[in-house]
PDB file of C-alpha atoms in Angstrom:
ATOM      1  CA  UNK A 104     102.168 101.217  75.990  1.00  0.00           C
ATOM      2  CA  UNK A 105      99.939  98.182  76.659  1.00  0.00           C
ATOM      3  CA  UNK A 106     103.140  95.838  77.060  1.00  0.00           C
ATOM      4  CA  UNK A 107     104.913  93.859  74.361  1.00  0.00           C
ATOM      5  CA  UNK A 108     107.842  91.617  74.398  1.00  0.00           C
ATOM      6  CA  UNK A 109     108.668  91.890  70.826  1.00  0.00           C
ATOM      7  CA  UNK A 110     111.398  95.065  70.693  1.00  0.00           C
ATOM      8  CA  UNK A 111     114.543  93.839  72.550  1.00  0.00           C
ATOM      9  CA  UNK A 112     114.714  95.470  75.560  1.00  0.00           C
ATOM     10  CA  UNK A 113     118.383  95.239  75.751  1.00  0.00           C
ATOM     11  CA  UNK A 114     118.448  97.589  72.438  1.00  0.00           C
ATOM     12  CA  UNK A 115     115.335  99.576  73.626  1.00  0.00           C
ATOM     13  CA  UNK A 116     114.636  99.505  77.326  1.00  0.00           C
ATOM     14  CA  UNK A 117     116.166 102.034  79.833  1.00  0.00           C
ATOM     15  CA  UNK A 118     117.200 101.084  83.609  1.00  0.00           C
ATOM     16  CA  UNK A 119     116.135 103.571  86.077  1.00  0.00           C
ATOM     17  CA  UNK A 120     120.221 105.008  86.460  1.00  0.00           C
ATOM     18  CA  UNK A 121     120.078 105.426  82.553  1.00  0.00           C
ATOM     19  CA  UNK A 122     116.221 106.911  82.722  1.00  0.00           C
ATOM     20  CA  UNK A 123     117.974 109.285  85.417  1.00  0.00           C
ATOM     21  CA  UNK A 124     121.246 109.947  83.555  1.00  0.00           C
ATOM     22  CA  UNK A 125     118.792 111.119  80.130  1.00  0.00           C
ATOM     23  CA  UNK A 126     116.268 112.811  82.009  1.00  0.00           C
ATOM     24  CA  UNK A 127     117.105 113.964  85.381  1.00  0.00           C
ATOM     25  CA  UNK A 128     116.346 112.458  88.389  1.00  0.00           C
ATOM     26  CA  UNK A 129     113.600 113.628  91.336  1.00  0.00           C
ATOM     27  CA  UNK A 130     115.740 113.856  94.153  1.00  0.00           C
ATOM     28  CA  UNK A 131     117.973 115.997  92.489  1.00  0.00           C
ATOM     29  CA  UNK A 132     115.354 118.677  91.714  1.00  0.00           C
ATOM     30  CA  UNK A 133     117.029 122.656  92.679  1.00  0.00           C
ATOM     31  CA  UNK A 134     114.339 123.688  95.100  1.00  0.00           C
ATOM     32  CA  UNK A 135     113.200 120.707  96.140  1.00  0.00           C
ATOM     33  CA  UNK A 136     115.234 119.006  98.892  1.00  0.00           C
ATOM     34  CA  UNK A 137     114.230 115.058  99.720  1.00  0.00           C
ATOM     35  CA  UNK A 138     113.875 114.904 103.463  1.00  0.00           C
ATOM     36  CA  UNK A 139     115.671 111.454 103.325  1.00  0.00           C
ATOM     37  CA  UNK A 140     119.453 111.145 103.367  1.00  0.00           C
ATOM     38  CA  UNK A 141     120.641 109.896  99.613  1.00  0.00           C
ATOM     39  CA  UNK A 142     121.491 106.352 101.050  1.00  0.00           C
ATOM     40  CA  UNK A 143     117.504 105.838 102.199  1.00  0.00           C
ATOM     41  CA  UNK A 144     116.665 107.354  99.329  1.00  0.00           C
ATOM     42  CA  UNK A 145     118.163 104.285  97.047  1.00  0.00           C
ATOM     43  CA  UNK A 146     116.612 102.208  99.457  1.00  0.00           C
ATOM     44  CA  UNK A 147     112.752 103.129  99.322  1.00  0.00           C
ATOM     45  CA  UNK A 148     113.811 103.147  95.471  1.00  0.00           C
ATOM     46  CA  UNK A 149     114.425  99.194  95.721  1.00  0.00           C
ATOM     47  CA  UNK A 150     111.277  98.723  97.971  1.00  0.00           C
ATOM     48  CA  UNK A 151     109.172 101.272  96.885  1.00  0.00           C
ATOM     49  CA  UNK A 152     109.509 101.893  92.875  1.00  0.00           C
ATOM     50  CA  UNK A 153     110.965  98.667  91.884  1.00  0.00           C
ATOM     51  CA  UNK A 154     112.371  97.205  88.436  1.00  0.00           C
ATOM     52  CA  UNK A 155     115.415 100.034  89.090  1.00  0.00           C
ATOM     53  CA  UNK A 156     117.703  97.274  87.047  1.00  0.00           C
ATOM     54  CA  UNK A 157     116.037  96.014  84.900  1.00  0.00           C
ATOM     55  CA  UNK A 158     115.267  97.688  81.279  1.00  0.00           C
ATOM     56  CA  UNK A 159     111.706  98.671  80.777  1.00  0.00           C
ATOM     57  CA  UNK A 160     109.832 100.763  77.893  1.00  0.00           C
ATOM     58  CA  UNK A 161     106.844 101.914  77.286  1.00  0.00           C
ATOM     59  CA  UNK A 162     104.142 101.361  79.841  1.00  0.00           C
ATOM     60  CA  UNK A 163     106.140  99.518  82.162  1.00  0.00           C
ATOM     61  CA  UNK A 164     108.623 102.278  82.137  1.00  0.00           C
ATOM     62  CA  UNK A 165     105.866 104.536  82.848  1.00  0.00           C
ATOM     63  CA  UNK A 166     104.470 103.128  85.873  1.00  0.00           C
ATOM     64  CA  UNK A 167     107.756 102.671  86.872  1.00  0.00           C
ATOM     65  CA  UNK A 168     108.532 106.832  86.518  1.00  0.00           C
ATOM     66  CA  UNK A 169     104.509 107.361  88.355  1.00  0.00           C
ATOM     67  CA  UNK A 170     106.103 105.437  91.468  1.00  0.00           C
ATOM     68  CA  UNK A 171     109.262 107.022  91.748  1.00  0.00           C
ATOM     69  CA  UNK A 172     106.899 110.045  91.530  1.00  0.00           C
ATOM     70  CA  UNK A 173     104.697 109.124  94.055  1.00  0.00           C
ATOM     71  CA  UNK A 174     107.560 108.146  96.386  1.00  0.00           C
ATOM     72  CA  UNK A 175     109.522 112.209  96.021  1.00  0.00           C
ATOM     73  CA  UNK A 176     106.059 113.370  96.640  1.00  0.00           C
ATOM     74  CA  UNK A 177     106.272 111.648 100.136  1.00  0.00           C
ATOM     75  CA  UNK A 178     109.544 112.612 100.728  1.00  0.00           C
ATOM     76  CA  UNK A 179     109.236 116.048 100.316  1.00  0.00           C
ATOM     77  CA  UNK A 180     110.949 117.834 102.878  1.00  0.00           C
ATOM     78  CA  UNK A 181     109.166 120.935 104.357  1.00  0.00           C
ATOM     79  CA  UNK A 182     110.133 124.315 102.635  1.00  0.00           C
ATOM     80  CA  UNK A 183     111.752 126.874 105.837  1.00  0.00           C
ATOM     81  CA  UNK A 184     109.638 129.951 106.670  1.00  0.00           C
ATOM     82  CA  UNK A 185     111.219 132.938 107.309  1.00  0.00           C
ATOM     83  CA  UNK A 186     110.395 135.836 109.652  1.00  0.00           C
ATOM     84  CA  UNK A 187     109.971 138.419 107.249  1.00  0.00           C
ATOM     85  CA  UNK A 188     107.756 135.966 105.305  1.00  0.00           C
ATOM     86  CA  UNK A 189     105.288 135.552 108.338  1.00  0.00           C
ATOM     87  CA  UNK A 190     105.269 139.691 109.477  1.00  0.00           C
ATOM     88  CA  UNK A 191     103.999 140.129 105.092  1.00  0.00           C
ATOM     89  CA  UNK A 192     101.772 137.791 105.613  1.00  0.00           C
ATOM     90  CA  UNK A 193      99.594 138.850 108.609  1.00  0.00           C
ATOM     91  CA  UNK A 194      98.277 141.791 106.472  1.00  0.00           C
ATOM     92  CA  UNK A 195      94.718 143.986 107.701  1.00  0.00           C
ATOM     93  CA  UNK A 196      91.349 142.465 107.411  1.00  0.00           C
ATOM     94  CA  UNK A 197      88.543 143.229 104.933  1.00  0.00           C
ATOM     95  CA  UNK A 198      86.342 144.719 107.964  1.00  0.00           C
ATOM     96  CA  UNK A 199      89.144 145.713 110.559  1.00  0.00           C
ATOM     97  CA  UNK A 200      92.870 146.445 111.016  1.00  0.00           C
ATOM     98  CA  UNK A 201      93.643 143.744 112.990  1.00  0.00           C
ATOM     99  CA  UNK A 202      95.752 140.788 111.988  1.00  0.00           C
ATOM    100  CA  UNK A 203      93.709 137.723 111.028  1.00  0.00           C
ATOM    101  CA  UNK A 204      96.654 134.822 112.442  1.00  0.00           C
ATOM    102  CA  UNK A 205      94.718 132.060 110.578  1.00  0.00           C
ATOM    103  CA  UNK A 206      94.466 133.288 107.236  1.00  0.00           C
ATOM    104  CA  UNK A 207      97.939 134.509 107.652  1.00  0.00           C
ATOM    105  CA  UNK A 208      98.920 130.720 108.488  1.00  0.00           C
ATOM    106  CA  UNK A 209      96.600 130.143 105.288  1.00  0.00           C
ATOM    107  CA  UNK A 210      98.487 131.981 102.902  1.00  0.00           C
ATOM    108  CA  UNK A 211     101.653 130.931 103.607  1.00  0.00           C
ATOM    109  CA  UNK A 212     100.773 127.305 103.796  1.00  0.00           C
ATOM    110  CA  UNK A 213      99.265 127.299 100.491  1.00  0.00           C
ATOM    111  CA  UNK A 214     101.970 129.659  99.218  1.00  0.00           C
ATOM    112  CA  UNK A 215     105.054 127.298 100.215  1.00  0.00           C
ATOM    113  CA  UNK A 216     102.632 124.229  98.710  1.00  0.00           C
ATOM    114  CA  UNK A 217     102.409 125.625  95.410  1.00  0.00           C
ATOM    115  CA  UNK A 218     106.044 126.563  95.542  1.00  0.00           C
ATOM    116  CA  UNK A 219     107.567 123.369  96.398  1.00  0.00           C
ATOM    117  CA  UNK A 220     105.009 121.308  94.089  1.00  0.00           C
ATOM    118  CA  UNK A 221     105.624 122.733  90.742  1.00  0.00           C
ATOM    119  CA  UNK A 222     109.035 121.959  90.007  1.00  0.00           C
ATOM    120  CA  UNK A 223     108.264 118.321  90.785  1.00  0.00           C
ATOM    121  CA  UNK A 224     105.712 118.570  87.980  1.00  0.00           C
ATOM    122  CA  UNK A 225     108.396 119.870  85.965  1.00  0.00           C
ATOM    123  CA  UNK A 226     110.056 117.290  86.594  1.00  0.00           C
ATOM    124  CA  UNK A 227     107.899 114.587  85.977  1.00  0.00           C
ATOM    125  CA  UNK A 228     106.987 116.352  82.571  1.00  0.00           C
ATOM    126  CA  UNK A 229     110.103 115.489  81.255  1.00  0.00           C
ATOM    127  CA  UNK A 230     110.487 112.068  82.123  1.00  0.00           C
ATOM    128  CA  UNK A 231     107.345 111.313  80.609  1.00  0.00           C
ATOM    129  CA  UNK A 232     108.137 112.865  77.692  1.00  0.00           C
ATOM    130  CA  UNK A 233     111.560 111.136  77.441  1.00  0.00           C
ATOM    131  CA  UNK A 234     109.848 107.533  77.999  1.00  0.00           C
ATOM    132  CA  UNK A 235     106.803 108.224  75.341  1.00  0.00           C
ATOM    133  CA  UNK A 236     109.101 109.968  72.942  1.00  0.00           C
ATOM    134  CA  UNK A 237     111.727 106.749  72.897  1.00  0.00           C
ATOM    135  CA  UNK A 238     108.441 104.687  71.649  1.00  0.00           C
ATOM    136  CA  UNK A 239     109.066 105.996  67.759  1.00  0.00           C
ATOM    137  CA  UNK A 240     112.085 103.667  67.450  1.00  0.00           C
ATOM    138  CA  UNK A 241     110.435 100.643  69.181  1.00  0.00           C
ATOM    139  CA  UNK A 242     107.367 101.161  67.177  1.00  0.00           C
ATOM    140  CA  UNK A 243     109.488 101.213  63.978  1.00  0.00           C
ATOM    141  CA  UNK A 244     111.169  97.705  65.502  1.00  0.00           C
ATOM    142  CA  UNK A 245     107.414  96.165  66.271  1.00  0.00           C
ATOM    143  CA  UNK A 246     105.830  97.091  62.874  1.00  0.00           C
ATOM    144  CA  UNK A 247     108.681  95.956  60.963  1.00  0.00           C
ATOM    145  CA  UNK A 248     109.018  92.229  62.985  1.00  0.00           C
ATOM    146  CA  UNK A 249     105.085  91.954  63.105  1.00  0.00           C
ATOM    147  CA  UNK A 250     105.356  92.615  58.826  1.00  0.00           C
ATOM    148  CA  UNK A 251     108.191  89.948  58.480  1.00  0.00           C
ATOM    149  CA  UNK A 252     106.095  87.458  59.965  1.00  0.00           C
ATOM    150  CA  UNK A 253     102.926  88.290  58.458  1.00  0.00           C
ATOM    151  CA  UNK A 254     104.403  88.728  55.090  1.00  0.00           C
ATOM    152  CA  UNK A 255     107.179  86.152  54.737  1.00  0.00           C
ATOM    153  CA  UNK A 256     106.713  85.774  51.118  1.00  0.00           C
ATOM    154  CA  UNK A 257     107.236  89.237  50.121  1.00  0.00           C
ATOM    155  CA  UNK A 258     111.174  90.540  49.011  1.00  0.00           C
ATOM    156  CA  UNK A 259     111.762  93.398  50.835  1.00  0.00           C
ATOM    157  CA  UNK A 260     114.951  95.399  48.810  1.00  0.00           C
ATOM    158  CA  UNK A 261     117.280  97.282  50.756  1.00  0.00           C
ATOM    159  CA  UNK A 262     117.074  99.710  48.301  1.00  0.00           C
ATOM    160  CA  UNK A 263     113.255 100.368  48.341  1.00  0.00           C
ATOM    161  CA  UNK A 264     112.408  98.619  45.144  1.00  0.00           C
ATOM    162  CA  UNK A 265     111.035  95.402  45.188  1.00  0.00           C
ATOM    163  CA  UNK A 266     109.291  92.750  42.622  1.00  0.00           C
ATOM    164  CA  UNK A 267     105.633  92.180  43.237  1.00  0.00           C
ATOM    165  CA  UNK A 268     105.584  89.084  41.282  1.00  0.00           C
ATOM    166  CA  UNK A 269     103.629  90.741  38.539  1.00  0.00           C
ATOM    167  CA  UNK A 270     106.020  92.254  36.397  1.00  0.00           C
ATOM    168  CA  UNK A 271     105.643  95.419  38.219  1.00  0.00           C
ATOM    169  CA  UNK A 272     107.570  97.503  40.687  1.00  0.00           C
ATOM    170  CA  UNK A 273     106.324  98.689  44.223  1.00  0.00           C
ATOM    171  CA  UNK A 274     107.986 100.855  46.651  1.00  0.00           C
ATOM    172  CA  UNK A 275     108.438 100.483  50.484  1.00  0.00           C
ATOM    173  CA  UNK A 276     107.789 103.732  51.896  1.00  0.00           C
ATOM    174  CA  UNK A 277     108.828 102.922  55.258  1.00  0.00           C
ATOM    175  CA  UNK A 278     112.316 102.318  54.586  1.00  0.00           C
ATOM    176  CA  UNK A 279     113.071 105.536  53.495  1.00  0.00           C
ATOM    177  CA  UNK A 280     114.775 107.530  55.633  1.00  0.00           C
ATOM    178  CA  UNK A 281     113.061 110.919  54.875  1.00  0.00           C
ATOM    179  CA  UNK A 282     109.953 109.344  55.405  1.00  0.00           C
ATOM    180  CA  UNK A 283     111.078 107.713  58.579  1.00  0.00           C
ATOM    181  CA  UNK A 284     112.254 111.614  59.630  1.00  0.00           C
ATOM    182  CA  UNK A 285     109.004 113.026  58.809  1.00  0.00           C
ATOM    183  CA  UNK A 286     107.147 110.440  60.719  1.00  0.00           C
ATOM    184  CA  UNK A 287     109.412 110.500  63.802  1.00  0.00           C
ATOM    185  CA  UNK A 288     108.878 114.673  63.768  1.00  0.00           C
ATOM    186  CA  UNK A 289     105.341 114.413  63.808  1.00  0.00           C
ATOM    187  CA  UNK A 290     105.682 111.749  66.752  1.00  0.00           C
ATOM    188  CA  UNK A 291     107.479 114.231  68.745  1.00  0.00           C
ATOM    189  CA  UNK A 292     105.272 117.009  67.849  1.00  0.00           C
ATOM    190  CA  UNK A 293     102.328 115.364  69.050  1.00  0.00           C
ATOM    191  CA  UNK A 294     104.094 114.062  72.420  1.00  0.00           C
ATOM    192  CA  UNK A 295     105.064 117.343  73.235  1.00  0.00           C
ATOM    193  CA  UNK A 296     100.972 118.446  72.804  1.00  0.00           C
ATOM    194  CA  UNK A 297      99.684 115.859  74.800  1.00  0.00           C
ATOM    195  CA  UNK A 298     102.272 116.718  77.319  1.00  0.00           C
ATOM    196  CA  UNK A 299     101.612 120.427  77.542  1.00  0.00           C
ATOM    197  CA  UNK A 300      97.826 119.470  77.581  1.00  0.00           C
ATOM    198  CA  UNK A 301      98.244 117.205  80.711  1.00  0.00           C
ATOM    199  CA  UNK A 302     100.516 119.883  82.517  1.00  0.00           C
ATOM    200  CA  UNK A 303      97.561 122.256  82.356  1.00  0.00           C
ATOM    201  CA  UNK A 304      94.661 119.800  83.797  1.00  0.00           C
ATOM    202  CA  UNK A 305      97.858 118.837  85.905  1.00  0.00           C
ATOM    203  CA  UNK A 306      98.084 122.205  87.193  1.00  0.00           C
ATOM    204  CA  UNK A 307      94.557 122.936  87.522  1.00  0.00           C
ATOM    205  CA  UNK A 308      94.457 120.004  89.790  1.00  0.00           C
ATOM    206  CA  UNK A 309      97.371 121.559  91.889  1.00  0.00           C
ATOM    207  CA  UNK A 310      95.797 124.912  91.947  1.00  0.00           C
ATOM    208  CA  UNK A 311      92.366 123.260  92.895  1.00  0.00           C
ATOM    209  CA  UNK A 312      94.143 121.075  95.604  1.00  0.00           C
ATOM    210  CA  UNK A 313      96.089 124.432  97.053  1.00  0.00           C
ATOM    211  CA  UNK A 314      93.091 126.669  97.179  1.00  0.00           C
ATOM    212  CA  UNK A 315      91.682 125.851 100.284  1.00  0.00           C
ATOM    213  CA  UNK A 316      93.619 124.486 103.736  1.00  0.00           C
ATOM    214  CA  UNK A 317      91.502 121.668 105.766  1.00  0.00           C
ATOM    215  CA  UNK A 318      92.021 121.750 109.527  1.00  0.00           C
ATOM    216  CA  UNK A 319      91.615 118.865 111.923  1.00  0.00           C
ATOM    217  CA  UNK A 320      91.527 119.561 114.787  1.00  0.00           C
ATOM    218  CA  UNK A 321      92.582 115.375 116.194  1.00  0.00           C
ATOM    219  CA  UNK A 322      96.018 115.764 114.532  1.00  0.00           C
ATOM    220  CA  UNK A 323      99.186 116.537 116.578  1.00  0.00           C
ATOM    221  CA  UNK A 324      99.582 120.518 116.963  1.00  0.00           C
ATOM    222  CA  UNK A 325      95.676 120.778 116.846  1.00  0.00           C
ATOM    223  CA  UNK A 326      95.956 122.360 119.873  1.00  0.00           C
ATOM    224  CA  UNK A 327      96.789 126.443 118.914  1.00  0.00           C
ATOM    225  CA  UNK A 328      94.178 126.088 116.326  1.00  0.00           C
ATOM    226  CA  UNK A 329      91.335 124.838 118.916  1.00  0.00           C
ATOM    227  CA  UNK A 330      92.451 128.020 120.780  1.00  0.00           C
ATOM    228  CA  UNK A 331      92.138 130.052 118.136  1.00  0.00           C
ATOM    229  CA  UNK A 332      88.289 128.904 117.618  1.00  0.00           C
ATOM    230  CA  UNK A 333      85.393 129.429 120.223  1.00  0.00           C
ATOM    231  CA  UNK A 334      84.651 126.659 122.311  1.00  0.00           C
ATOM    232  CA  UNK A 335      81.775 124.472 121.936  1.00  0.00           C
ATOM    233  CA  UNK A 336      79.162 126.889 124.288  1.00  0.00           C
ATOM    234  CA  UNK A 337      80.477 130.056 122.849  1.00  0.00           C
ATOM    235  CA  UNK A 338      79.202 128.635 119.583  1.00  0.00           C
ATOM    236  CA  UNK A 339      75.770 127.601 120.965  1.00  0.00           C
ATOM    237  CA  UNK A 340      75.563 130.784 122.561  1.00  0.00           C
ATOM    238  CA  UNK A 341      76.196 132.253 119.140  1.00  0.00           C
ATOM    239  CA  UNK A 342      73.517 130.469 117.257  1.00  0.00           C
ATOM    240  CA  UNK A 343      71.263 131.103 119.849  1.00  0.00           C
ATOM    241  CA  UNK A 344      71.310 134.841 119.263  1.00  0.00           C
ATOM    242  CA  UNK A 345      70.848 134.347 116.062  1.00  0.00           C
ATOM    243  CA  UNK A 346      67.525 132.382 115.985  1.00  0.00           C
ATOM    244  CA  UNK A 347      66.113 134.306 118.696  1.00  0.00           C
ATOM    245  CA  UNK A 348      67.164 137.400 116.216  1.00  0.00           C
ATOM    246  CA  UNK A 349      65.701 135.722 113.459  1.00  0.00           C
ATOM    247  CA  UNK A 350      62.141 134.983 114.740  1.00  0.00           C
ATOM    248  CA  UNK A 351      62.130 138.560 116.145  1.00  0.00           C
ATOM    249  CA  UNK A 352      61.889 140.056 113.088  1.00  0.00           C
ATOM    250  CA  UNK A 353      59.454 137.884 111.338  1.00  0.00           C
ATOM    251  CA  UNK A 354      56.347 139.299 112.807  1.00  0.00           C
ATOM    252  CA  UNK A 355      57.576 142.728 112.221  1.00  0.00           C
ATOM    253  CA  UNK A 356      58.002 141.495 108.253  1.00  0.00           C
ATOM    254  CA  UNK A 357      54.330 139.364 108.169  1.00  0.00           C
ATOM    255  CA  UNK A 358      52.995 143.074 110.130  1.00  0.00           C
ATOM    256  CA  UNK A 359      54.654 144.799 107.235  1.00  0.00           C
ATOM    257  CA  UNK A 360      53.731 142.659 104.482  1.00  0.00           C
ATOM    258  CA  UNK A 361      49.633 142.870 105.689  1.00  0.00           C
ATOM    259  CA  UNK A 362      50.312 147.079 105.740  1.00  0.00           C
ATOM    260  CA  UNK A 363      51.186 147.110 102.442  1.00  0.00           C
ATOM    261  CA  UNK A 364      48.256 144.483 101.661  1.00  0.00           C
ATOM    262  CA  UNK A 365      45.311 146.243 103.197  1.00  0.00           C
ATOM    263  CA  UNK A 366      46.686 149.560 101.545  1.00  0.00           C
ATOM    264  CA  UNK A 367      46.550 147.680  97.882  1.00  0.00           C
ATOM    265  CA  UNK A 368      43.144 146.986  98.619  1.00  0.00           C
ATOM    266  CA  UNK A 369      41.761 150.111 100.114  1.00  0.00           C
ATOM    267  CA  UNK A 370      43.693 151.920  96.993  1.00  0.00           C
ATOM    268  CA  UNK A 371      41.815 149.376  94.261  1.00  0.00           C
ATOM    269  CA  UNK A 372      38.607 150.385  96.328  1.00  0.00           C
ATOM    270  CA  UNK A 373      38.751 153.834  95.703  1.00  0.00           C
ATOM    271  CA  UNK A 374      39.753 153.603  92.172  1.00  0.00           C
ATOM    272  CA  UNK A 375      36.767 151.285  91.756  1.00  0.00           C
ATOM    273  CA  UNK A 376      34.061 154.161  93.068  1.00  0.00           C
ATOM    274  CA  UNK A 377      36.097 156.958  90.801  1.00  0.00           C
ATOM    275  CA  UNK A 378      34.911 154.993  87.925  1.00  0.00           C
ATOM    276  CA  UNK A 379      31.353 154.521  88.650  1.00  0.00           C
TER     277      UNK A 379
END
């Protein structure tokens, strides 16, 4: 994951056509349709992502698959709202009957968000799990080159025997090809929990992210939302009413609170006589 030249990566690195061709590709997504024609598309792959021809694994191949991510993120083309999608949405308000336009815009925004963002999360679920599950083999490659040359003196045996000089026999477990299956299920086992465990923080951060909408009010379109909102005096006027409201009815609370004080007291004066 770090980076390593030692594996071959003509034997164990993956161009992005054969990373594609193994684990599906994001501009082929059902459901999620690239806004860019397929020609442009290869082209922001040779600008954007990078390394498309040459064979990467491991970490490399992972920043590589993060790019191309990034980059069908961007290209995302907008999902189409239908009529009978807008009339459900402008449902009745908590406190009247009347149709509430923004949080109708709300829910359908963060509705079609949610919608168009989770198979891409799919998506990239797999191909991570395809690059960090091909890492068993090139492991096996690394450990074994990295023992040759750390251990030149020792006679492996094809067979798993093998003299330790001593007049005794060893075995070399990691030539066995049952133990090699165990350890590559276990591999694959724990890549698959790591992967579900990122989806779900993944997902939280989508579900975070699609909770609430942000409006400016500078961008292009800004306009029908500004009309929507009171203006600038209408919302002076507003808070106006509402100090003026506000300091109103604190000297009817201080008048109350001394009531209720002066009646303690008179109360704690007659109990005090009643018991002389």
């Amino acid at each position: 994951i770090q980076g390593s030249i030692i594996a071959p990566a003509s034997s164990y690195g993956e161009t992005l056509e054969q990373e594609n061709l193994a684990a599906g590709s994001f501009a082929e997504i059902q459901g999620c349709p690239m806004s860019v024609s397929d020609r442009t598309w290869e082209h922001l792959l040779q600008s954007e992502v990078g390394n498309t021809q040459h064979k990467l694994y491991g970490g490399s191949q992972y920043h590589r698959v993060l790019r191309e991510f990034n980059l069908a993120t961007r290209c995302l083309r907008l999902p189409t709202i239908t009529e009978d999608e807008i009339a459900n949405a402008a449902g009745i308000g908590e406190t009247h009957d009347g149709v509430n336009f923004l949080r109708a815009a709300c829910v359908i925004a963060l509705e079609k968000a949610q919608i168009s963002f989770d198979p891409l999360l799919d998506s990239l679920r797999l191909r991570v799990s395809h690059i960090m599950g091909r890492l068993c083999p090139v492991s096996e490659y690394m450990i074994r080159r990295k023992a040759e040359r750390t251990s030149a003196s020792v006679q492996y045996i094809r067979d798993g025997d093998s003299a330790d000089g001593t007049g005794t026999v060893s075995t070399d477990i990691s030539n066995n090809p049952q133990f090699r299956q165990l350890v590559r299920t276990l591999f694959d086992e724990f890549v698959q929990k790591c992967s579900d465990k990122t989806m779900l923080r993944c997902r939280d951060d989508l579900t975070s992210m699609t909770r609430f909408v942000t409006w400016d009010l500078q961008e292009r379109g800004g306009g029908a939302l500004r009309r929507a909102l009171p203006d600038q005096q209408d919302i002076v006027s507003v808070y106006q009413v509402a100090v003026e409201a506000n300091r109103k009815s604190q000297p009817k609370q201080v008048e109350e609170g001394g009531k209720h004080s002066r009646k303690g007291a008179s109360s704690g004066v007659v109990a005090t006589r009643g018991e002389d």
